Tab-separated table of C-alpha atoms and ligand atoms in Angstrom:
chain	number	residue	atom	x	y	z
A	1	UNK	CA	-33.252	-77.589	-110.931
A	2	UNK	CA	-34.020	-81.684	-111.779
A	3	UNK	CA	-37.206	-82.347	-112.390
A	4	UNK	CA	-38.825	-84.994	-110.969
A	5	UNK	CA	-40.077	-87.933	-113.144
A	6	UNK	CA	-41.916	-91.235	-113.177
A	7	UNK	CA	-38.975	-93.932	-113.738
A	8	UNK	CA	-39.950	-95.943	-116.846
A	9	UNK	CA	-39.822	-99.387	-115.031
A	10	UNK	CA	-42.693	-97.857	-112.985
A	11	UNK	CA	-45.028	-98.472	-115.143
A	12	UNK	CA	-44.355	-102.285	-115.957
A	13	UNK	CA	-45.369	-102.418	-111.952
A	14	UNK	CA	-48.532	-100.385	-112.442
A	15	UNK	CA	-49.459	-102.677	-115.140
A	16	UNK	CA	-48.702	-106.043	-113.025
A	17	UNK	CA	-50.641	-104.475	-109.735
A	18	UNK	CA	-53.902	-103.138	-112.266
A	19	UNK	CA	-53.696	-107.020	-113.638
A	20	UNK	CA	-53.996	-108.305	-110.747
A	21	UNK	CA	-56.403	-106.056	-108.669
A	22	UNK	CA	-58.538	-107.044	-111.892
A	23	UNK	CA	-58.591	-111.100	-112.194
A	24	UNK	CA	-59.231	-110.861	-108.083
A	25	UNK	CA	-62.212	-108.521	-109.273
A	26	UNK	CA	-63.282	-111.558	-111.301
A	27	UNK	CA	-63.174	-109.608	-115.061
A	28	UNK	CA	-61.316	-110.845	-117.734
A	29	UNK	CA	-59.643	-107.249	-119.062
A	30	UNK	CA	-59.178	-103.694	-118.403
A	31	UNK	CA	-59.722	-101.796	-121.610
A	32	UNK	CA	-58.332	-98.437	-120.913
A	33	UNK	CA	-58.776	-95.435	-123.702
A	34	UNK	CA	-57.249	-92.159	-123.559
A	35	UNK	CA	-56.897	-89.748	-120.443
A	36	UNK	CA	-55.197	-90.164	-116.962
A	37	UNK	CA	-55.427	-94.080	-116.652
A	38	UNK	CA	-53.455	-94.605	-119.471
A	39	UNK	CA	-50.990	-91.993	-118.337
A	40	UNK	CA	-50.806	-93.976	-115.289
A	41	UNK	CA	-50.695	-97.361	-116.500
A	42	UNK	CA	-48.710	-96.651	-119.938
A	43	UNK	CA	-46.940	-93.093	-119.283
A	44	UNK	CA	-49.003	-92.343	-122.539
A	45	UNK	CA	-49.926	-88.930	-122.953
A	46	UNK	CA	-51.805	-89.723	-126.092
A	47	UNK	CA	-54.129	-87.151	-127.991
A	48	UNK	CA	-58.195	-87.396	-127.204
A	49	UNK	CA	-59.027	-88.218	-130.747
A	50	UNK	CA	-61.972	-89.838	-132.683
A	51	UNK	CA	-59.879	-93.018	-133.883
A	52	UNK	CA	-59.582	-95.615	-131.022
A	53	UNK	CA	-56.445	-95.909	-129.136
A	54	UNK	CA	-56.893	-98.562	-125.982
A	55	UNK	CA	-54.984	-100.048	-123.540
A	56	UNK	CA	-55.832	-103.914	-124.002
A	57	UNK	CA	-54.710	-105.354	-120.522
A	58	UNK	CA	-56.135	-109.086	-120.228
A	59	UNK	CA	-55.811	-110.910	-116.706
A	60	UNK	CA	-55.378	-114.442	-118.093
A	61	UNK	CA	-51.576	-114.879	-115.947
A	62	UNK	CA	-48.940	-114.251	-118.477
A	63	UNK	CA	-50.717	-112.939	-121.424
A	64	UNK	CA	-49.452	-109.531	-122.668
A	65	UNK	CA	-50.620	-105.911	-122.475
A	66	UNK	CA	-51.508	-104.447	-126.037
A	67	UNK	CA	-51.975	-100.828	-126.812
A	68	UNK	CA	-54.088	-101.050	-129.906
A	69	UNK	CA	-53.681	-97.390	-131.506
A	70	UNK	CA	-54.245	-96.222	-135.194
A	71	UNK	CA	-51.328	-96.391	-137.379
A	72	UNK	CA	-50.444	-93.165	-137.559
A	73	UNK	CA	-50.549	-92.412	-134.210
A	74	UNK	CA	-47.766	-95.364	-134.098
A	75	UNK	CA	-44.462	-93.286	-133.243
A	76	UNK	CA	-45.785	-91.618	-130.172
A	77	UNK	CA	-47.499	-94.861	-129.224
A	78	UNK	CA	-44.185	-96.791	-129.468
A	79	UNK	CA	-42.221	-93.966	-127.801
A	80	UNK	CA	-44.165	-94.192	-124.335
A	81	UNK	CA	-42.301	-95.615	-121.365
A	82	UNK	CA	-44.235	-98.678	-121.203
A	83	UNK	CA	-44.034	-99.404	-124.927
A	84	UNK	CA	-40.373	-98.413	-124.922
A	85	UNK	CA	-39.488	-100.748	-122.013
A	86	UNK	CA	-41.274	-103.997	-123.960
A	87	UNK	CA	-43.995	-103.659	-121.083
A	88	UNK	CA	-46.774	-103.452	-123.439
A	89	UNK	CA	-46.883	-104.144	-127.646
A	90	UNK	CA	-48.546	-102.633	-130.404
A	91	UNK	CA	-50.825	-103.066	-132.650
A	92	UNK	CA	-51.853	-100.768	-135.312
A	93	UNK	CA	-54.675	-100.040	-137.110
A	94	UNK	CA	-55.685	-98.897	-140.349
A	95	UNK	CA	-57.454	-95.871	-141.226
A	96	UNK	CA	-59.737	-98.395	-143.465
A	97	UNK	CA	-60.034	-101.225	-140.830
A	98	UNK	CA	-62.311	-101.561	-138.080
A	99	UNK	CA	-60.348	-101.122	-135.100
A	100	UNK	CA	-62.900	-103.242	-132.681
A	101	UNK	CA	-62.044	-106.368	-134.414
A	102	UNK	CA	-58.574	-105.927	-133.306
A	103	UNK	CA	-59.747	-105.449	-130.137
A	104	UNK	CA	-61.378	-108.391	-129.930
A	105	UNK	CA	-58.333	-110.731	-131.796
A	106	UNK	CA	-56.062	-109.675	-129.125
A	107	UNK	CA	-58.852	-110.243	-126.302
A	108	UNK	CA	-59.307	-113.790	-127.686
A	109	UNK	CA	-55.935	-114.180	-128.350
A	110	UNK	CA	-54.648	-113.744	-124.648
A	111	UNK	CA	-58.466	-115.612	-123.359
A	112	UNK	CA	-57.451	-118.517	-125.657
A	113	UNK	CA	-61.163	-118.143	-126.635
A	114	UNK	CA	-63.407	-116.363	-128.699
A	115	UNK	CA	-63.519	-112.970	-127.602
A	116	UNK	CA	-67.617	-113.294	-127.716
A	117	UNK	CA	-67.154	-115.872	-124.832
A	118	UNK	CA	-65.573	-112.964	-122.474
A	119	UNK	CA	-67.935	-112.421	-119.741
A	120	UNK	CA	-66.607	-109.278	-117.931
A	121	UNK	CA	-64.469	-106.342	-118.570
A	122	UNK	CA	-64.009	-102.667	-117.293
A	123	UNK	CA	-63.950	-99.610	-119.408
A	124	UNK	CA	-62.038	-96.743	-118.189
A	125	UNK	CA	-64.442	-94.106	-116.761
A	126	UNK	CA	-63.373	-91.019	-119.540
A	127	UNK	CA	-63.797	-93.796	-122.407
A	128	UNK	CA	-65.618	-92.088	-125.356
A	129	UNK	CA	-69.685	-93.442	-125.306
A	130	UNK	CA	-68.944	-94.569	-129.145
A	131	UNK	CA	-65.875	-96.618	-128.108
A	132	UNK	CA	-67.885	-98.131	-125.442
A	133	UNK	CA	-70.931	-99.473	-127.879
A	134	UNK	CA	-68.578	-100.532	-130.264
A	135	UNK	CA	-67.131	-103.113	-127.658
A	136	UNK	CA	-70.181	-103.822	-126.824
A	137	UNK	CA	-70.923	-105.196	-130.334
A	138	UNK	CA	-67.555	-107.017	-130.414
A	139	UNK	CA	-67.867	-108.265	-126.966
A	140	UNK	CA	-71.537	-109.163	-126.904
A	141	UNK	CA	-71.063	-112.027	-123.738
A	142	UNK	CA	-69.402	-109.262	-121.445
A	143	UNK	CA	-70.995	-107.381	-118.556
A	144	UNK	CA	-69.288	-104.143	-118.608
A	145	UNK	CA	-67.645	-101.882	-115.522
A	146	UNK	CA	-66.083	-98.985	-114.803
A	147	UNK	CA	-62.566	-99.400	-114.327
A	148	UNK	CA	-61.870	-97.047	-111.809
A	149	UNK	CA	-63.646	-99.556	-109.214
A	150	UNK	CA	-60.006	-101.090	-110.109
A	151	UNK	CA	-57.258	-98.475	-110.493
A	152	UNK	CA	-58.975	-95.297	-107.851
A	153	UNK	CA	-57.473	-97.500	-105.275
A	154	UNK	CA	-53.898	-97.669	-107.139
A	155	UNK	CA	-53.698	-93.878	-108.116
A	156	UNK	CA	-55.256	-92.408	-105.177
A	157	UNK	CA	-52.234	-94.138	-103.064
A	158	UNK	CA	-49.338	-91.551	-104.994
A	159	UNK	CA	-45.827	-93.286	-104.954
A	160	UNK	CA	-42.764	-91.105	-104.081
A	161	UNK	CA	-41.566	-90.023	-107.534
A	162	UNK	CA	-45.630	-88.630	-107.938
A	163	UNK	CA	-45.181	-86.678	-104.336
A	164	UNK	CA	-42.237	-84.953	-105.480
A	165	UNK	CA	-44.125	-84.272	-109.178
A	166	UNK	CA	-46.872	-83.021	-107.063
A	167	UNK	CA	-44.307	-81.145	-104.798
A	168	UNK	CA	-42.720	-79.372	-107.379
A	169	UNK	CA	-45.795	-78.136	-109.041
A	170	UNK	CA	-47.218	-76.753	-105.396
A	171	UNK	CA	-43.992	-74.850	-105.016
A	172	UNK	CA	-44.144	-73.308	-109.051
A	173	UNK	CA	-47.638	-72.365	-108.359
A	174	UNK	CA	-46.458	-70.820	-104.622
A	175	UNK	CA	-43.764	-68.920	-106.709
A	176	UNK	CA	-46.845	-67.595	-109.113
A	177	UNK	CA	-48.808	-66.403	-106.455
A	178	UNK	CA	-45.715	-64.444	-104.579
A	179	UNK	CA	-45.295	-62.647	-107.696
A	180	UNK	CA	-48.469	-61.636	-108.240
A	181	UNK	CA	-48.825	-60.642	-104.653
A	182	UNK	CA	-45.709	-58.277	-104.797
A	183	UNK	CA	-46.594	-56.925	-108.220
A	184	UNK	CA	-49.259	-54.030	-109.383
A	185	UNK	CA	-52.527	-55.106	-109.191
A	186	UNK	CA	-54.885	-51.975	-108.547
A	187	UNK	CA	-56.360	-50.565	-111.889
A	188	UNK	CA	-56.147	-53.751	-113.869
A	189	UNK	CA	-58.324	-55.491	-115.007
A	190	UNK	CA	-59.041	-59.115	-113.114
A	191	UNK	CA	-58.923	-60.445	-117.321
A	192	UNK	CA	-55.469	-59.021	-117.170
A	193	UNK	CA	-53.605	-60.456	-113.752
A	194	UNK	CA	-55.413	-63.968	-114.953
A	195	UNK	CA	-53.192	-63.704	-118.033
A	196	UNK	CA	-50.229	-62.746	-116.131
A	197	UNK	CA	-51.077	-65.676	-114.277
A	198	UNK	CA	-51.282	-68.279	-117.042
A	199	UNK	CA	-47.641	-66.707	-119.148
A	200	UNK	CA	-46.526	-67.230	-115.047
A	201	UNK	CA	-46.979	-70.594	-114.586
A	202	UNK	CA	-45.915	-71.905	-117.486
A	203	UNK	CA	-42.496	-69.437	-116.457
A	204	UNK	CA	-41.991	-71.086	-113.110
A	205	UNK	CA	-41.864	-74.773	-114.788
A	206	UNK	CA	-45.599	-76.101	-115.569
A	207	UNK	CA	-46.073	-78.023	-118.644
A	208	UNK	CA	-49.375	-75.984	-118.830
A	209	UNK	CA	-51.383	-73.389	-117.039
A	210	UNK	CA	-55.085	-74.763	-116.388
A	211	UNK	CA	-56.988	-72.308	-114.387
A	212	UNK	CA	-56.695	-68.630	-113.049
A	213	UNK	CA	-59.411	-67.208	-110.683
A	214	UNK	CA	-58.650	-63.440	-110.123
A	215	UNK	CA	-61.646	-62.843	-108.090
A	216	UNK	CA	-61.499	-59.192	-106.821
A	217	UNK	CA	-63.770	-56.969	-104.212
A	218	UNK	CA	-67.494	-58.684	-104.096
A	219	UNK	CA	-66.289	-60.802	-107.248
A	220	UNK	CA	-64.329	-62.778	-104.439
A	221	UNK	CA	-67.540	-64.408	-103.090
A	222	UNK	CA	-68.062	-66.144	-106.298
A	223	UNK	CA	-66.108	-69.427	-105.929
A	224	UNK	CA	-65.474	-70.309	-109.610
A	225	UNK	CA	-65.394	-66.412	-110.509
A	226	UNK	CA	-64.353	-66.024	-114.357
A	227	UNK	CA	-61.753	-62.872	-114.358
A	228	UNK	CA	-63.510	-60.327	-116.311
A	229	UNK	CA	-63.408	-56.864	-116.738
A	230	UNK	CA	-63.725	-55.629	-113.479
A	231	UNK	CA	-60.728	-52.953	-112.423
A	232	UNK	CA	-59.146	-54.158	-109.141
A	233	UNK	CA	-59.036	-51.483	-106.273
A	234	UNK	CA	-57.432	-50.965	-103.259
A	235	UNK	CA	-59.120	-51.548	-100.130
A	236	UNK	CA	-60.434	-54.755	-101.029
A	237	UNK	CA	-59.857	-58.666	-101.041
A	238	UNK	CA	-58.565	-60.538	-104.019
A	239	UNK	CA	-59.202	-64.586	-104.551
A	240	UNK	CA	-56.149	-65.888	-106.335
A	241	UNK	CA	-57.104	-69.599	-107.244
A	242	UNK	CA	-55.100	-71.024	-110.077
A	243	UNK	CA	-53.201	-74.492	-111.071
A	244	UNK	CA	-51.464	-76.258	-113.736
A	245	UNK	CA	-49.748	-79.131	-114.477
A	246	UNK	CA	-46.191	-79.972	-113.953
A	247	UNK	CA	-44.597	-83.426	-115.820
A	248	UNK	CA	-48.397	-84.405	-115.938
A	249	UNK	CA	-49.235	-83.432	-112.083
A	250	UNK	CA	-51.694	-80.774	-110.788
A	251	UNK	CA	-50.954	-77.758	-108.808
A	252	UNK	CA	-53.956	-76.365	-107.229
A	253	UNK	CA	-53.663	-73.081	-104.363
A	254	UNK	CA	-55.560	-70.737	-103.170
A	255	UNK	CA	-54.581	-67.429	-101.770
A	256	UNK	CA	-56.749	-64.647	-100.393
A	257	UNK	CA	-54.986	-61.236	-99.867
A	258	UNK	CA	-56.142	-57.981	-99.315
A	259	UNK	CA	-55.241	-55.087	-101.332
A	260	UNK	CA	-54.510	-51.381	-98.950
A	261	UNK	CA	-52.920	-49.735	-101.589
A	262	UNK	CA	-50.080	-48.161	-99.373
A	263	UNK	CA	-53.235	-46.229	-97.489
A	264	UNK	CA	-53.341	-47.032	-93.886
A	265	UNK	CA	-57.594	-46.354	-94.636
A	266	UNK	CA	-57.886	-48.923	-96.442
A	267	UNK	CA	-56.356	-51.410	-94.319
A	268	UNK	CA	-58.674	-55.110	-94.844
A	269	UNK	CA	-62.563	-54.313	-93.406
A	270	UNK	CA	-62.919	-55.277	-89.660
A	271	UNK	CA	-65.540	-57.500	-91.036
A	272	UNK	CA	-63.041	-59.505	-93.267
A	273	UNK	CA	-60.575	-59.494	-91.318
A	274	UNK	CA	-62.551	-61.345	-88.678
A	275	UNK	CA	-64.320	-64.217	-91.568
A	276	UNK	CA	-60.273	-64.299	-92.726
A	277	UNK	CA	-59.081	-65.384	-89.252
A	278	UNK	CA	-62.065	-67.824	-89.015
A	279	UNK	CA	-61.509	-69.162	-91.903
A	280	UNK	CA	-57.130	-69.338	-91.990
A	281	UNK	CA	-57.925	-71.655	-88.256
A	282	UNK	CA	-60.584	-74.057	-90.029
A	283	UNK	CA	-58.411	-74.399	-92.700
A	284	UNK	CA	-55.512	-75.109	-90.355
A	285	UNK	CA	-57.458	-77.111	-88.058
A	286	UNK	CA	-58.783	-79.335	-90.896
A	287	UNK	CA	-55.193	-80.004	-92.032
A	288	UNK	CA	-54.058	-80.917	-88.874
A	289	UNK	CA	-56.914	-83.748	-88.931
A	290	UNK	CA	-55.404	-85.522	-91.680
A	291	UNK	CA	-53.710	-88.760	-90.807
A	292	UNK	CA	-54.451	-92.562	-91.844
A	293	UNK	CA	-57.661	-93.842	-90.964
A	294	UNK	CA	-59.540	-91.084	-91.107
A	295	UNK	CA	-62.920	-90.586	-92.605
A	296	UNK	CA	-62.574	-88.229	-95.748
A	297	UNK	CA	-65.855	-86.710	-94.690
A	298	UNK	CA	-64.422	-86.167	-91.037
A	299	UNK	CA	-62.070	-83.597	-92.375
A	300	UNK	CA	-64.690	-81.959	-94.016
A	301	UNK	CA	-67.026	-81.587	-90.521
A	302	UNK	CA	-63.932	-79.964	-89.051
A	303	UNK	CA	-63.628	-77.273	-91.583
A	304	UNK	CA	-67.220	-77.091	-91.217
A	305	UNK	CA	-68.000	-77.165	-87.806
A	306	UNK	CA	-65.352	-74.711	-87.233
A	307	UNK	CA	-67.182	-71.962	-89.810
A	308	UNK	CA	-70.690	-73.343	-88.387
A	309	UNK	CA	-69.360	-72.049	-84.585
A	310	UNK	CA	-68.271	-68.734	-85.802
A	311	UNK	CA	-71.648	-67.975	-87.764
A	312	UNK	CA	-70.827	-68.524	-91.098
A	313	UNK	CA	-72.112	-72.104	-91.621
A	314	UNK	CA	-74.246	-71.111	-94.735
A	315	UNK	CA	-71.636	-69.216	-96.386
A	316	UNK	CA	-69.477	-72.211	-96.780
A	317	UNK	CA	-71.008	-73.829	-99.939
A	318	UNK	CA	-68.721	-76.349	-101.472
A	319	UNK	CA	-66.784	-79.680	-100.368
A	320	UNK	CA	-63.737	-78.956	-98.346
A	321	UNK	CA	-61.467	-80.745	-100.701
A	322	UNK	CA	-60.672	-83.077	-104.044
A	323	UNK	CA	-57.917	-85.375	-104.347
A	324	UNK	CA	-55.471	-84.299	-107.154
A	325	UNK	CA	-52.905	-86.142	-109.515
A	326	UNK	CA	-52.803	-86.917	-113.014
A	327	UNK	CA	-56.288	-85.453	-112.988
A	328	UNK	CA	-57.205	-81.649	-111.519
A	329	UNK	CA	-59.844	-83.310	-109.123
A	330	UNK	CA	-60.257	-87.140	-108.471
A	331	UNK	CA	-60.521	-89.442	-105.474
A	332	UNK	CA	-60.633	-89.259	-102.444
A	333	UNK	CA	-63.324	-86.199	-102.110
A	334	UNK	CA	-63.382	-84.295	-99.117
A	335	UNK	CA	-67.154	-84.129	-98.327
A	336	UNK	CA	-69.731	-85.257	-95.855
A	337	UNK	CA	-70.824	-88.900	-97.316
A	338	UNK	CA	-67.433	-90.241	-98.231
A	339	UNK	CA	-66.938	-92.113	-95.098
A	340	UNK	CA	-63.595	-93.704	-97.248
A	341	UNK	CA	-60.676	-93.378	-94.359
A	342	UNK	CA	-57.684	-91.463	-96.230
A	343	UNK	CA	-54.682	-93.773	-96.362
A	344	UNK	CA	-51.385	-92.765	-96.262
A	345	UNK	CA	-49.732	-91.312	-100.059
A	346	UNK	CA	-53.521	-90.169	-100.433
A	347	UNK	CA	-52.862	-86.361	-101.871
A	348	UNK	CA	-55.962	-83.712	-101.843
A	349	UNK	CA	-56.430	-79.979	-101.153
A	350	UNK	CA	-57.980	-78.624	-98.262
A	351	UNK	CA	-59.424	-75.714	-99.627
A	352	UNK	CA	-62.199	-74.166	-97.240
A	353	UNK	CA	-63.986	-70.724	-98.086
A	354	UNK	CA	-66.997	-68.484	-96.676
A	355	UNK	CA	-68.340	-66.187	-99.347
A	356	UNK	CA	-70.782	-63.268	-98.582
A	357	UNK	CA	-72.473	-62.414	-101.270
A	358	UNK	CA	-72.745	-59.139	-103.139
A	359	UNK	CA	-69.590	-58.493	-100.598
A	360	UNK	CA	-66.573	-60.191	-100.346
A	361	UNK	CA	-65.361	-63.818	-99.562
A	362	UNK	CA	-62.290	-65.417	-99.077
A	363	UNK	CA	-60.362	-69.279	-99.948
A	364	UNK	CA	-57.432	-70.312	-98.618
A	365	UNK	CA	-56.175	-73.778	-100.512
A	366	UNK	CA	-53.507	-75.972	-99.894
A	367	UNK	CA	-52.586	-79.408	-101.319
A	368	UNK	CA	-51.993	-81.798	-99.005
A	369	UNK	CA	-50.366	-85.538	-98.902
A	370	UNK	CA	-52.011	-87.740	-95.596
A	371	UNK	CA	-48.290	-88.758	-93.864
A	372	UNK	CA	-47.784	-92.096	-91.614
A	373	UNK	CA	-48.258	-89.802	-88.821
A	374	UNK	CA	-50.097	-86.370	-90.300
A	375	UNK	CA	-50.301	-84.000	-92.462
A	376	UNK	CA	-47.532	-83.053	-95.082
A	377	UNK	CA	-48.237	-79.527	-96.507
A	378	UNK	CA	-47.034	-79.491	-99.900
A	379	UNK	CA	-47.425	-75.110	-100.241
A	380	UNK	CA	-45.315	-73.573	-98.634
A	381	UNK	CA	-46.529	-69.849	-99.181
A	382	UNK	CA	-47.677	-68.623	-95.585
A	383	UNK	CA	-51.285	-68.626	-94.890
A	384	UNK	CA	-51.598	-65.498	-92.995
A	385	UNK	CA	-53.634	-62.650	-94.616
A	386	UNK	CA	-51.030	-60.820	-96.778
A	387	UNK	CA	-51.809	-57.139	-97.020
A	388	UNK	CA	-50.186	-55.773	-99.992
A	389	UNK	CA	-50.162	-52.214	-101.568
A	390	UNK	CA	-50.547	-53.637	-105.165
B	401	ZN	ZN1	-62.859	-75.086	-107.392
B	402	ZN	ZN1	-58.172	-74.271	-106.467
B	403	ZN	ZN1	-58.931	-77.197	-105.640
């Protein structure tokens, strides 16, 4: 199997488009720390630590991109694919300097002016609140943003080699759930299948496993259940919700399946098995909404309205979907509010639910990319209610 990958030229693009998007914005740079934005602009996975490591990007045409990162930290900074393609320099900092007035040299150098003179820059949104004051004291002329005003619009819209990142990781996590499907489940513990889960994952090709709902019996109208002690049983429902990342892209699914250990008695509840079949046609019907142009929030009221019709409007208590990428949940958000129309390359789950407390409840979640002319499904693991013997 190849695994998919972001092309190291990419990111030289990236850069050029974020540069641009900014000066039109009117600000003078994007100062981008550690997390997803300078994975996307930089293909820098760096470590979240205490001494400063920033993406300098000035707009001034032609000036250069610096990542300013301490000195030791200088063979993984040099190493990332826009460092290693002469996209961006370095400059390195040591442990007894102060790594704001390097900042600010390289500001004023591309500016051709004192760095004090800069009057706006953005900050990218996960920047640490003591990085942020300290530019503030270096950069005491500049009104300060939040970048993502800037790059939401470039990540949101997912190029092709971040689809098939994002495909990839939807089929791993498909494979994890088949397997734990097929395999023993009744008189485990919930703690112990969310294990399996995360050594699973990681088996079927994620870099890392990030979360593992095992949500069993009236545990499964909890949405954000923590597996726990609980012994799993037959003749009952099991919430399977669990993601990871694969080459730095989320998978995020949702499975609901019911558990008759091999006894035709306990064959799934009359009363689930109805709330399962309204909620596997919202689900569907809120998928087959997506194209270009339309209101996030509109896919939401179709989920909704669908679960509203068949009674169970108030057991449907969270959005109907997050966008996913670099970062678990981002933009767009599926929720009534976000009147943004989804654009085409725009990837997000659809993940509807209706939860009866002290019950049972039941997700189904599916990532989904909006297509030129729909929907394209990125799980492939069927959506019907799975009865399994476990
Ligand atoms: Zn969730
Ligand atoms: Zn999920
Ligand atoms: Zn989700």
């Amino acid at each position: 199997m190849t695994r998919a990958s972001i092309p190291a030229e990419r990111f030289a693009e990236r850069l050029e488009r974020a540069r641009s998007v900014a000066a039109r914005a009117g600000l003078d740079a994007l100062l981008v720390g550690v997390g997803a934005d300078l994975r996307y602009l930089a293909g820098y996975a760096a470590l979240p630590l205490e001494r400063l490591t920033l993406l300098v990007v000035p707009t001034a045409p032609g000036s250069p991109v610096t990542l300013v990162a301490p000195r030791l930290e200088a063979a993984p900074a040099r190493a990332c694919p826009a460092a290693a393609t002469g996209a961006v320099g370095l400059a390195t900092w040591e442990e007894t300097e102060d790594p704001m007035l390097l900042v600010a040299s390289v500001l004023g150098a591309a500016a051709g002016r004192p760095a004090s003179a800069l009057g706006a820059v953005a900050v990218s949104d996960s920047l640490r609140a003591a990085f942020v004051l300290g530019l503030q004291r270096v950069l005491p002329g500049a009104r300060f943003s939040l970048a993502s005003a800037v790059l939401r619009e470039l990540r949101m819209r997912k190029d092709e080699d971040e689809i098939a990142l994002l495909r990839e990781a939807a089929h791993a996590a498909d494979r994890v759930v088949a397997q734990i499907a097929a395999g023993r489940l009744v008189g485990r513990t919930e703690a112990d299948v969310a294990h399996e889960v995360r050594d699973r994952l990681v088996a079927e090709g994620h870099d890392q496993s990030e979360f593992w709902i095992v949500a069993s019996g009236p545990n499964s109208a909890s949405p954000h259940h923590e597996p726990g002690e609980r012994v799993i049983r037959a003749g009952e429902p099991v919430v399977i919700d669990i993601g990871g990342t694969l080459g730095g892209y989320g998978s995020d699914i949702t499975r609901t399946i019911w558990i008759d250990g091999g006894d035709p008695a306990l064959r799934p509840h009359p009363d689930f098995a109805r709330l399962y079949g309204v909620l596997r046609d919202a689900q569907a019907a809120a998928t087959a909404a997506v194209r270009p142009g339309i209101p996030a929030e509109a896919v939401d009221a179709v989920a909704r309205d669908a679960i509203t019709a068949a009674g169970f409007g108030p057991n449907f208590i969270h959005r109907t979907g997050h966008g996913i990428g670099l970062e678990g949940h981002e933009d767009p958000y599926l929720v009534a509010g976000n009147a943004e129309p989804l654009a085409v390359a725009n990837a997000f789950s659809i993940e509807p639910g209706i939860y009866l407390e002290g019950r049972f409840g039941a997700r189904i979640e599916d990532i989904v990319v909006c297509g030129e002319s729909g929907p394209v499904i990125l799980n492939e693991m069927t959506r019907e209610l799975q009865v399994v013997p476990g």
